[in-house]
Amino acid sequence: MNLTELNRIAAAMVAPGKGILAADESSGTIKKRFDAIGVDSTETSRRDYREMLFRSKEAMSKYISGVILYDETIWQDARDGTPLIKLIEESGAIPGIKVDEGTQGLPMCPGELVTVGLDKLAERLKKYYERGARFAKWRAVIDIGSGIPSMTAISVNAHALARYAALCQAAQIVPIVEPEVLMDGDHDIDRCYEVTQRVLNQTFQELCVQRVALEGMVLKPNMAISGKKCAKQAPVEEVAEKTVRLLKACVPAAVPGIAFLSGGQSDEEATAHLNAMHKLGPLPWGLTFSYGRALQAAPQKAWSGKAENVAAGQSAFSHRARMNGLASKGEWQSSLEKKAA
Ligand code: 13P
């Protein structure tokens, strides 16, 4: 393993002004997104949609540091025969790949999940590296509810994240370690804080036990945030203050960068939260976005599966990428959104 090179890639993924496009929706998830805009999910429509994003010159060259791909996409070619991964490389962004194989029910723990995909992972990583992937993603899912999460769910998921991260580094691939505490419930921000703290502490303990080099990874956490169904929604400043406090308490400064998931926040909330955190700087790590929905909802709607809407889709994507790029430096203002609208 060449740790200097892993560290160089990790730092580039979280460079100020840039962040990561999570375009790694599984076939099931992208179908749900396409259903919402009335588009049939086929190999070709998925290719056309992602080609539109990767050919968005302004977004890709100025505001996107890396793109997380799904297995199908990394092997696909654009309409003109250029591999999609080449489009990403040519824009200056770094290609990455989601390598987990989704979740399964955790035995003896009703309602809880464990992420699977470690079998044969070493062989798969080798092929992805040859194809050009320089970082990977593995997402663990922790739900908050009555009596959950259990320590069992936290510990098996942290163990798997660390197994995955160690295998990535051995394959010269930067692991994005993503322990996502869901925001689906009616819990308040303090419960989210407390659960996320337990999850992050256990994750870093496992990373340490399994000898993962913190300098060669990126953390992808949720923010400390109120559950979607909670009657009392914490304001932007509280989310920013509590998230920064939580991360400072749990994430060693050796980690080069943290890139948030959006997790169901609205586009503008996700941007405002990141921006407000940068107002609390200086911070010990790079802090940016690795959004899926909060970057793609607008372009999906603008595109709606029609070739004549490609330019509109690209401009919607470029706008969100620019807003989040500014937020990653604390330079975003809500008036910039209104001007564009
Ligand atoms: P969202 O930003 O839509 O939560 O997706 C990010 C991601 O990659 C989840 O694994």
mmCIF file with all atom_site columns, N, CA, C and O in Angstrom, residues 22 24 47 51 72 107 118 124 131 148 157 165 174 177 209 227 262 264-265 268 283 306 315 320-321:
data_model
loop_
_atom_site.group_PDB
_atom_site.id
_atom_site.type_symbol
_atom_site.label_atom_id
_atom_site.label_alt_id
_atom_site.label_comp_id
_atom_site.label_asym_id
_atom_site.label_entity_id
_atom_site.label_seq_id
_atom_site.pdbx_PDB_ins_code
_atom_site.Cartn_x
_atom_site.Cartn_y
_atom_site.Cartn_z
_atom_site.occupancy
_atom_site.B_iso_or_equiv
_atom_site.pdbx_formal_charge
_atom_site.auth_seq_id
_atom_site.auth_comp_id
_atom_site.auth_asym_id
_atom_site.auth_atom_id
_atom_site.pdbx_PDB_model_num
ATOM 1   N N  . ALA A 1 22  ? -22.735 11.578  -5.539  1.00 0.00 ? 22  ALA A N  1
ATOM 2   C CA . ALA A 1 22  ? -23.094 10.181  -5.300  1.00 0.00 ? 22  ALA A CA 1
ATOM 3   C C  . ALA A 1 22  ? -24.112 9.773   -6.362  1.00 0.00 ? 22  ALA A C  1
ATOM 4   O O  . ALA A 1 22  ? -25.295 10.107  -6.270  1.00 0.00 ? 22  ALA A O  1
ATOM 5   N N  . ASP A 1 24  ? -24.492 6.552   -7.366  1.00 0.00 ? 24  ASP A N  1
ATOM 6   C CA . ASP A 1 24  ? -24.328 5.091   -7.261  1.00 0.00 ? 24  ASP A CA 1
ATOM 7   C C  . ASP A 1 24  ? -25.622 4.400   -6.856  1.00 0.00 ? 24  ASP A C  1
ATOM 8   O O  . ASP A 1 24  ? -25.596 3.334   -6.237  1.00 0.00 ? 24  ASP A O  1
ATOM 9   N N  . ARG A 1 47  ? -28.208 4.980   -18.530 1.00 0.00 ? 47  ARG A N  1
ATOM 10  C CA . ARG A 1 47  ? -26.972 5.446   -19.177 1.00 0.00 ? 47  ARG A CA 1
ATOM 11  C C  . ARG A 1 47  ? -27.132 6.895   -19.659 1.00 0.00 ? 47  ARG A C  1
ATOM 12  O O  . ARG A 1 47  ? -26.297 7.760   -19.391 1.00 0.00 ? 47  ARG A O  1
ATOM 13  N N  . GLU A 1 51  ? -24.958 9.924   -18.327 1.00 0.00 ? 51  GLU A N  1
ATOM 14  C CA . GLU A 1 51  ? -24.112 10.601  -19.324 1.00 0.00 ? 51  GLU A CA 1
ATOM 15  C C  . GLU A 1 51  ? -24.392 12.108  -19.297 1.00 0.00 ? 51  GLU A C  1
ATOM 16  O O  . GLU A 1 51  ? -23.469 12.927  -19.374 1.00 0.00 ? 51  GLU A O  1
ATOM 17  N N  . GLU A 1 72  ? -23.069 -1.276  -12.627 1.00 0.00 ? 72  GLU A N  1
ATOM 18  C CA . GLU A 1 72  ? -23.513 -1.224  -14.030 1.00 0.00 ? 72  GLU A CA 1
ATOM 19  C C  . GLU A 1 72  ? -22.848 -0.062  -14.788 1.00 0.00 ? 72  GLU A C  1
ATOM 20  O O  . GLU A 1 72  ? -22.380 -0.217  -15.917 1.00 0.00 ? 72  GLU A O  1
ATOM 21  N N  . PRO A 1 107 ? -29.910 -11.179 11.994  1.00 0.00 ? 107 PRO A N  1
ATOM 22  C CA . PRO A 1 107 ? -30.557 -12.229 12.792  1.00 0.00 ? 107 PRO A CA 1
ATOM 23  C C  . PRO A 1 107 ? -30.635 -11.839 14.269  1.00 0.00 ? 107 PRO A C  1
ATOM 24  O O  . PRO A 1 107 ? -29.699 -11.233 14.784  1.00 0.00 ? 107 PRO A O  1
ATOM 25  N N  . LEU A 1 118 ? -18.724 -8.593  1.618   1.00 0.00 ? 118 LEU A N  1
ATOM 26  C CA . LEU A 1 118 ? -17.281 -8.781  1.866   1.00 0.00 ? 118 LEU A CA 1
ATOM 27  C C  . LEU A 1 118 ? -16.704 -9.977  1.105   1.00 0.00 ? 118 LEU A C  1
ATOM 28  O O  . LEU A 1 118 ? -15.530 -9.958  0.728   1.00 0.00 ? 118 LEU A O  1
ATOM 29  N N  . ARG A 1 124 ? -12.981 -8.218  -6.547  1.00 0.00 ? 124 ARG A N  1
ATOM 30  C CA . ARG A 1 124 ? -13.751 -7.165  -7.212  1.00 0.00 ? 124 ARG A CA 1
ATOM 31  C C  . ARG A 1 124 ? -12.982 -5.843  -7.195  1.00 0.00 ? 124 ARG A C  1
ATOM 32  O O  . ARG A 1 124 ? -12.963 -5.101  -8.172  1.00 0.00 ? 124 ARG A O  1
ATOM 33  N N  . ARG A 1 131 ? -10.053 -0.805  -13.932 1.00 0.00 ? 131 ARG A N  1
ATOM 34  C CA . ARG A 1 131 ? -10.973 -0.009  -14.750 1.00 0.00 ? 131 ARG A CA 1
ATOM 35  C C  . ARG A 1 131 ? -10.807 1.493   -14.495 1.00 0.00 ? 131 ARG A C  1
ATOM 36  O O  . ARG A 1 131 ? -11.284 2.304   -15.268 1.00 0.00 ? 131 ARG A O  1
ATOM 37  N N  . ILE A 1 148 ? -34.067 0.575   19.543  1.00 0.00 ? 148 ILE A N  1
ATOM 38  C CA . ILE A 1 148 ? -32.970 0.409   18.593  1.00 0.00 ? 148 ILE A CA 1
ATOM 39  C C  . ILE A 1 148 ? -32.311 1.777   18.326  1.00 0.00 ? 148 ILE A C  1
ATOM 40  O O  . ILE A 1 148 ? -32.976 2.799   18.481  1.00 0.00 ? 148 ILE A O  1
ATOM 41  N N  . ASN A 1 157 ? -21.974 -3.779  12.061  1.00 0.00 ? 157 ASN A N  1
ATOM 42  C CA . ASN A 1 157 ? -21.825 -2.863  10.925  1.00 0.00 ? 157 ASN A CA 1
ATOM 43  C C  . ASN A 1 157 ? -20.476 -2.147  10.957  1.00 0.00 ? 157 ASN A C  1
ATOM 44  O O  . ASN A 1 157 ? -19.850 -1.948  9.913   1.00 0.00 ? 157 ASN A O  1
ATOM 45  N N  . ALA A 1 165 ? -12.764 -1.357  4.607   1.00 0.00 ? 165 ALA A N  1
ATOM 46  C CA . ALA A 1 165 ? -11.774 -0.268  4.473   1.00 0.00 ? 165 ALA A CA 1
ATOM 47  C C  . ALA A 1 165 ? -10.365 -0.840  4.365   1.00 0.00 ? 165 ALA A C  1
ATOM 48  O O  . ALA A 1 165 ? -9.551  -0.364  3.554   1.00 0.00 ? 165 ALA A O  1
ATOM 49  N N  . VAL A 1 174 ? -9.010  4.328   -1.995  1.00 0.00 ? 174 VAL A N  1
ATOM 50  C CA . VAL A 1 174 ? -9.407  5.083   -0.795  1.00 0.00 ? 174 VAL A CA 1
ATOM 51  C C  . VAL A 1 174 ? -10.818 4.670   -0.373  1.00 0.00 ? 174 VAL A C  1
ATOM 52  O O  . VAL A 1 174 ? -11.755 4.802   -1.165  1.00 0.00 ? 174 VAL A O  1
ATOM 53  N N  . VAL A 1 177 ? -15.917 5.583   4.195   1.00 0.00 ? 177 VAL A N  1
ATOM 54  C CA . VAL A 1 177 ? -16.537 4.818   5.279   1.00 0.00 ? 177 VAL A CA 1
ATOM 55  C C  . VAL A 1 177 ? -17.844 5.528   5.634   1.00 0.00 ? 177 VAL A C  1
ATOM 56  O O  . VAL A 1 177 ? -17.822 6.663   6.111   1.00 0.00 ? 177 VAL A O  1
ATOM 57  N N  . VAL A 1 209 ? -8.529  -1.196  15.302  1.00 0.00 ? 209 VAL A N  1
ATOM 58  C CA . VAL A 1 209 ? -8.227  -2.617  15.538  1.00 0.00 ? 209 VAL A CA 1
ATOM 59  C C  . VAL A 1 209 ? -7.784  -3.284  14.232  1.00 0.00 ? 209 VAL A C  1
ATOM 60  O O  . VAL A 1 209 ? -6.862  -4.099  14.214  1.00 0.00 ? 209 VAL A O  1
ATOM 61  N N  . GLY A 1 227 ? -35.128 14.018  13.442  1.00 0.00 ? 227 GLY A N  1
ATOM 62  C CA . GLY A 1 227 ? -35.823 13.051  12.604  1.00 0.00 ? 227 GLY A CA 1
ATOM 63  C C  . GLY A 1 227 ? -36.880 13.769  11.778  1.00 0.00 ? 227 GLY A C  1
ATOM 64  O O  . GLY A 1 227 ? -37.441 14.784  12.211  1.00 0.00 ? 227 GLY A O  1
ATOM 65  N N  . SER A 1 262 ? -26.770 13.407  2.130   1.00 0.00 ? 262 SER A N  1
ATOM 66  C CA . SER A 1 262 ? -27.884 14.339  2.354   1.00 0.00 ? 262 SER A CA 1
ATOM 67  C C  . SER A 1 262 ? -29.056 13.656  3.046   1.00 0.00 ? 262 SER A C  1
ATOM 68  O O  . SER A 1 262 ? -29.815 14.321  3.767   1.00 0.00 ? 262 SER A O  1
ATOM 69  N N  . GLY A 1 264 ? -32.071 12.752  2.718   1.00 0.00 ? 264 GLY A N  1
ATOM 70  C CA . GLY A 1 264 ? -33.488 13.099  2.686   1.00 0.00 ? 264 GLY A CA 1
ATOM 71  C C  . GLY A 1 264 ? -33.740 14.554  3.059   1.00 0.00 ? 264 GLY A C  1
ATOM 72  O O  . GLY A 1 264 ? -34.887 15.005  3.101   1.00 0.00 ? 264 GLY A O  1
ATOM 73  N N  . GLN A 1 265 ? -32.668 15.318  3.333   1.00 0.00 ? 265 GLN A N  1
ATOM 74  C CA . GLN A 1 265 ? -32.827 16.763  3.529   1.00 0.00 ? 265 GLN A CA 1
ATOM 75  C C  . GLN A 1 265 ? -33.207 17.379  2.187   1.00 0.00 ? 265 GLN A C  1
ATOM 76  O O  . GLN A 1 265 ? -32.856 16.858  1.134   1.00 0.00 ? 265 GLN A O  1
ATOM 77  N N  . GLU A 1 268 ? -31.892 22.676  -0.495  1.00 0.00 ? 268 GLU A N  1
ATOM 78  C CA . GLU A 1 268 ? -31.374 23.917  0.074   1.00 0.00 ? 268 GLU A CA 1
ATOM 79  C C  . GLU A 1 268 ? -30.955 23.738  1.533   1.00 0.00 ? 268 GLU A C  1
ATOM 80  O O  . GLU A 1 268 ? -29.985 24.364  1.984   1.00 0.00 ? 268 GLU A O  1
ATOM 81  N N  . LEU A 1 283 ? -11.604 24.114  10.917  1.00 0.00 ? 283 LEU A N  1
ATOM 82  C CA . LEU A 1 283 ? -11.927 22.720  11.221  1.00 0.00 ? 283 LEU A CA 1
ATOM 83  C C  . LEU A 1 283 ? -10.689 21.839  10.960  1.00 0.00 ? 283 LEU A C  1
ATOM 84  O O  . LEU A 1 283 ? -9.881  22.156  10.094  1.00 0.00 ? 283 LEU A O  1
ATOM 85  N N  . LYS A 1 306 ? -36.268 13.365  -21.314 1.00 0.00 ? 306 LYS A N  1
ATOM 86  C CA . LYS A 1 306 ? -36.418 13.879  -22.686 1.00 0.00 ? 306 LYS A CA 1
ATOM 87  C C  . LYS A 1 306 ? -35.098 14.444  -23.210 1.00 0.00 ? 306 LYS A C  1
ATOM 88  O O  . LYS A 1 306 ? -34.480 15.302  -22.567 1.00 0.00 ? 306 LYS A O  1
ATOM 89  N N  . SER A 1 315 ? -28.009 22.298  -16.584 1.00 0.00 ? 315 SER A N  1
ATOM 90  C CA . SER A 1 315 ? -27.912 23.585  -15.912 1.00 0.00 ? 315 SER A CA 1
ATOM 91  C C  . SER A 1 315 ? -28.446 23.471  -14.478 1.00 0.00 ? 315 SER A C  1
ATOM 92  O O  . SER A 1 315 ? -27.897 24.094  -13.550 1.00 0.00 ? 315 SER A O  1
ATOM 93  N N  . ARG A 1 320 ? -26.855 23.369  -8.600  1.00 0.00 ? 320 ARG A N  1
ATOM 94  C CA . ARG A 1 320 ? -26.734 22.747  -7.271  1.00 0.00 ? 320 ARG A CA 1
ATOM 95  C C  . ARG A 1 320 ? -25.281 22.467  -6.915  1.00 0.00 ? 320 ARG A C  1
ATOM 96  O O  . ARG A 1 320 ? -24.860 22.625  -5.780  1.00 0.00 ? 320 ARG A O  1
ATOM 97  N N  . ALA A 1 321 ? -24.500 22.042  -7.913  1.00 0.00 ? 321 ALA A N  1
ATOM 98  C CA . ALA A 1 321 ? -23.088 21.748  -7.644  1.00 0.00 ? 321 ALA A CA 1
ATOM 99  C C  . ALA A 1 321 ? -22.364 23.037  -7.236  1.00 0.00 ? 321 ALA A C  1
ATOM 100 O O  . ALA A 1 321 ? -21.556 23.044  -6.303  1.00 0.00 ? 321 ALA A O  1
#
